[in-house]
PDB file of C-alpha atoms in Angstrom:
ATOM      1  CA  UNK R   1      21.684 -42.896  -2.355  1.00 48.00           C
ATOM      2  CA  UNK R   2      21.225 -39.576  -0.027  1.00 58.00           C
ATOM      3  CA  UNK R   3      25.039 -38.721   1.230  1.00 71.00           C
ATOM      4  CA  UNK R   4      24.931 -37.321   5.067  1.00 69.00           C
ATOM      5  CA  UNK R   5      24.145 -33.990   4.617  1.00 71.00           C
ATOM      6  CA  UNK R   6      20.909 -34.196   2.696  1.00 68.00           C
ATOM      7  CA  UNK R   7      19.888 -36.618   5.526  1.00 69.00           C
ATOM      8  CA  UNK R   8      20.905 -34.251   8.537  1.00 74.00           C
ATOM      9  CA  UNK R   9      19.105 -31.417   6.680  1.00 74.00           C
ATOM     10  CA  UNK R  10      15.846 -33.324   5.764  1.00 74.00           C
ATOM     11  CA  UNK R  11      16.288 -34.051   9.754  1.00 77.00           C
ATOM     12  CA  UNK R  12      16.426 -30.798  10.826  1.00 79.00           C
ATOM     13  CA  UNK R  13      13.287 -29.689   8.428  1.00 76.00           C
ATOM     14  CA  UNK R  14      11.241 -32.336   9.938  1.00 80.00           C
ATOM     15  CA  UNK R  15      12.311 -30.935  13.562  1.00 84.00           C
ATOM     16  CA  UNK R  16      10.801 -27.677  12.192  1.00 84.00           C
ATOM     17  CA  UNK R  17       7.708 -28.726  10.715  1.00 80.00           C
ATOM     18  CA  UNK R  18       6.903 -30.848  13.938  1.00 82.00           C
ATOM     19  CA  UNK R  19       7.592 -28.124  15.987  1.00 84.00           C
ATOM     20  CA  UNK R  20       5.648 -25.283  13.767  1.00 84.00           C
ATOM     21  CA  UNK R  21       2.602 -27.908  14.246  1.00 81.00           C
ATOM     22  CA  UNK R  22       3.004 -28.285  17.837  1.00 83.00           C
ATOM     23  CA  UNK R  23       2.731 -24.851  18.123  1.00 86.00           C
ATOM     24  CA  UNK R  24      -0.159 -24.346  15.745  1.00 85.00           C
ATOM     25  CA  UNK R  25      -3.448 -24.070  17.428  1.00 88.00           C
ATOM     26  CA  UNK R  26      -6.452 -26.964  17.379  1.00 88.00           C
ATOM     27  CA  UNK R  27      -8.392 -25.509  14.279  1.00 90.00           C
ATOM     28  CA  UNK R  28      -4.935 -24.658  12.226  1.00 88.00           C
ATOM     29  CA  UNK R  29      -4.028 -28.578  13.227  1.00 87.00           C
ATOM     30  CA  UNK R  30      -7.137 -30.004  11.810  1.00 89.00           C
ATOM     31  CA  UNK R  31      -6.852 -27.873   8.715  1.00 89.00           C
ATOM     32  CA  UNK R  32      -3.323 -28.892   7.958  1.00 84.00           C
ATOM     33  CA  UNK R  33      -3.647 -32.684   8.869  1.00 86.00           C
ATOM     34  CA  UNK R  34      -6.644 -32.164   6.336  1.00 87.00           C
ATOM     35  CA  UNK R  35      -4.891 -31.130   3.423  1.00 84.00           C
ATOM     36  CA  UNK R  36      -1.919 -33.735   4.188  1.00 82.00           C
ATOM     37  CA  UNK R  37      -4.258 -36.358   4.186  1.00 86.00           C
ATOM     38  CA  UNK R  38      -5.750 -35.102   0.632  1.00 84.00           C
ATOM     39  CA  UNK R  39      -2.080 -35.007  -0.616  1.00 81.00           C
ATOM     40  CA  UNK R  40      -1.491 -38.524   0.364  1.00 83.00           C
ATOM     41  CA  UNK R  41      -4.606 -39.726  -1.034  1.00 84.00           C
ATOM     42  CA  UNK R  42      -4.715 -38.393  -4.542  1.00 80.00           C
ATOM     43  CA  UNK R  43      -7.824 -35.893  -4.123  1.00 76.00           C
ATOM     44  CA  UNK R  44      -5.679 -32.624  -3.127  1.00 68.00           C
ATOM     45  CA  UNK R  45      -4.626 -30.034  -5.706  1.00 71.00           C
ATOM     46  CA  UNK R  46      -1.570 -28.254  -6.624  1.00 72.00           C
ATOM     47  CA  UNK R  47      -1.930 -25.090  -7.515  1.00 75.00           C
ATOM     48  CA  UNK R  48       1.530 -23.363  -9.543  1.00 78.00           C
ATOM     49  CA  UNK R  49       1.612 -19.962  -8.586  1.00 78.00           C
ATOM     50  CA  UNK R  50       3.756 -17.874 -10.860  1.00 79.00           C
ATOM     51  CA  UNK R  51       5.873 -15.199  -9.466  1.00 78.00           C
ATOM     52  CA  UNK R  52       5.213 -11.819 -10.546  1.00 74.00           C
ATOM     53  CA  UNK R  53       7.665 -10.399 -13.305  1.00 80.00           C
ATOM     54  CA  UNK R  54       8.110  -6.953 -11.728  1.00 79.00           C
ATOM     55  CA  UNK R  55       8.575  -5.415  -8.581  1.00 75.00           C
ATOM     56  CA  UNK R  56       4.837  -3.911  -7.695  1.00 72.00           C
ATOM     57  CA  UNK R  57       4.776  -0.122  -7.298  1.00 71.00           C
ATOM     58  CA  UNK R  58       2.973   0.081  -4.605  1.00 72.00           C
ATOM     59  CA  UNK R  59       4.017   3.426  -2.759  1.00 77.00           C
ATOM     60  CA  UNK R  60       3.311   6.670  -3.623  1.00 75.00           C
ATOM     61  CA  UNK R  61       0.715   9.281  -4.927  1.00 72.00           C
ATOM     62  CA  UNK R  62      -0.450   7.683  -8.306  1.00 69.00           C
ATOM     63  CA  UNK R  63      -0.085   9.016 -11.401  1.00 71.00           C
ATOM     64  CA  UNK R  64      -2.783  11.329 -13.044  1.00 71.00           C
ATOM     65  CA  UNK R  65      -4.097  10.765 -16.284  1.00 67.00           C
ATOM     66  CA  UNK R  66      -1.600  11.131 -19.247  1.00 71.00           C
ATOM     67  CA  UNK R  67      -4.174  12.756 -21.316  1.00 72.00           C
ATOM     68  CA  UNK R  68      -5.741  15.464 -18.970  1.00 72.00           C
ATOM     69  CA  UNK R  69      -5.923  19.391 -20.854  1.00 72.00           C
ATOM     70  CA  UNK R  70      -3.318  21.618 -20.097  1.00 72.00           C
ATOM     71  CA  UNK R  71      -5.194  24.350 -17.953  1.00 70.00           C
ATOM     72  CA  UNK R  72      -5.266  27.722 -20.406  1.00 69.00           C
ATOM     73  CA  UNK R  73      -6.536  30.351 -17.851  1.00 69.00           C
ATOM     74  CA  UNK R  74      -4.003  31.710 -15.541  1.00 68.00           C
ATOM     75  CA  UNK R  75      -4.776  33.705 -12.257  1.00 66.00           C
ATOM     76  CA  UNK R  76      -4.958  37.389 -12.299  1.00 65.00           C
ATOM     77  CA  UNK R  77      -2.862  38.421  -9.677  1.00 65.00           C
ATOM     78  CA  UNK R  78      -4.532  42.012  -9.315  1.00 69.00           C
ATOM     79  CA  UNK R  79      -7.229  40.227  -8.565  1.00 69.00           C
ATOM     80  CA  UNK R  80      -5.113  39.452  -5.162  1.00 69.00           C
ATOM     81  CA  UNK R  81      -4.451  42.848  -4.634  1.00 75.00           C
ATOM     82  CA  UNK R  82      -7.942  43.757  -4.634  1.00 75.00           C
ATOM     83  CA  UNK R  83      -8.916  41.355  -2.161  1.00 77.00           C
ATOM     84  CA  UNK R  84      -5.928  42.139   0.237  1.00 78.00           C
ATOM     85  CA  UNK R  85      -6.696  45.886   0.153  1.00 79.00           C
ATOM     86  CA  UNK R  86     -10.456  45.285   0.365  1.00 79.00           C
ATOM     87  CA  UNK R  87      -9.397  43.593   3.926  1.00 79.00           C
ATOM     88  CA  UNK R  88      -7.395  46.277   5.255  1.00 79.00           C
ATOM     89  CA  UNK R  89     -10.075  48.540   5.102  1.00 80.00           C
ATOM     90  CA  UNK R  90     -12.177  45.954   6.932  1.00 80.00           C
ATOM     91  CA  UNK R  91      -9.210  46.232   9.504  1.00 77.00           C
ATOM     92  CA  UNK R  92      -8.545  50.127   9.850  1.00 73.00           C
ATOM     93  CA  UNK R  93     -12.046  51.628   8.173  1.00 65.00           C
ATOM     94  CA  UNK R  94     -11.030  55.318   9.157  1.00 64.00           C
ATOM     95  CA  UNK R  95      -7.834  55.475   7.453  1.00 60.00           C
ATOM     96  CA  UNK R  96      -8.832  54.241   4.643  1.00 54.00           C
ATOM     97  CA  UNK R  97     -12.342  56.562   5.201  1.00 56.00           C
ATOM     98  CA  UNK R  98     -10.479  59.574   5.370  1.00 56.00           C
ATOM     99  CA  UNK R  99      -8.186  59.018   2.612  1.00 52.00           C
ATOM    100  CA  UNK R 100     -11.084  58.665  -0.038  1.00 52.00           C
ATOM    101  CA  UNK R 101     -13.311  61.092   1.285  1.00 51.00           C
ATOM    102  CA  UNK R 102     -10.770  63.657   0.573  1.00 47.00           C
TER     103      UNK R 102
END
């Protein structure tokens, strides 16, 4: 025998359900009367989805490959220098004019 409480709540779940398929529109209706109906008859399928057994990482940059080559070539940082002074005498052509003509 159900005691009073499993009946009030199977109540209130069926005041749900009625009302989530009131609100449903036509074509979600006919779709869920459709797979009721299977149910009842024998024809419709359960299907057991499993849960998954971690928490999916789904934020964040991914990870690079574990095997990639350690880069051997560094930069040369006088390279740098020669680029910044080329571009002052692209700025100020006469000072730096002068300075090598004498």
């Amino acid at each position: 025998m159900e005691n009073a409480q499993d009946v009030e709540n199977s109540a209130s779940l069926s005041k749900k359900r009625f009302y989530e398929y009131q609100t449903m529109n036509p074509t979600q209706r006919g779709i869920q009367l459709n797979i009721i109906t299977q149910i009842i008859e024998g024809s419709g399928i359960f299907v057991n989805i499993p849960l998954p057994g971690q928490a999916q990482k789904t934020k964040g940059r991914p990870k690079g490959t574990s095997n990639k080559p350690k880069s051997t070539t560094t930069r040369d940082p006088y390279h740098f220098n020669h680029i910044r002074n080329r571009r002052r005498s692209q700025k100020n052509p006469s000072k730096f004019n002068q300075s090598e003509k004498s």
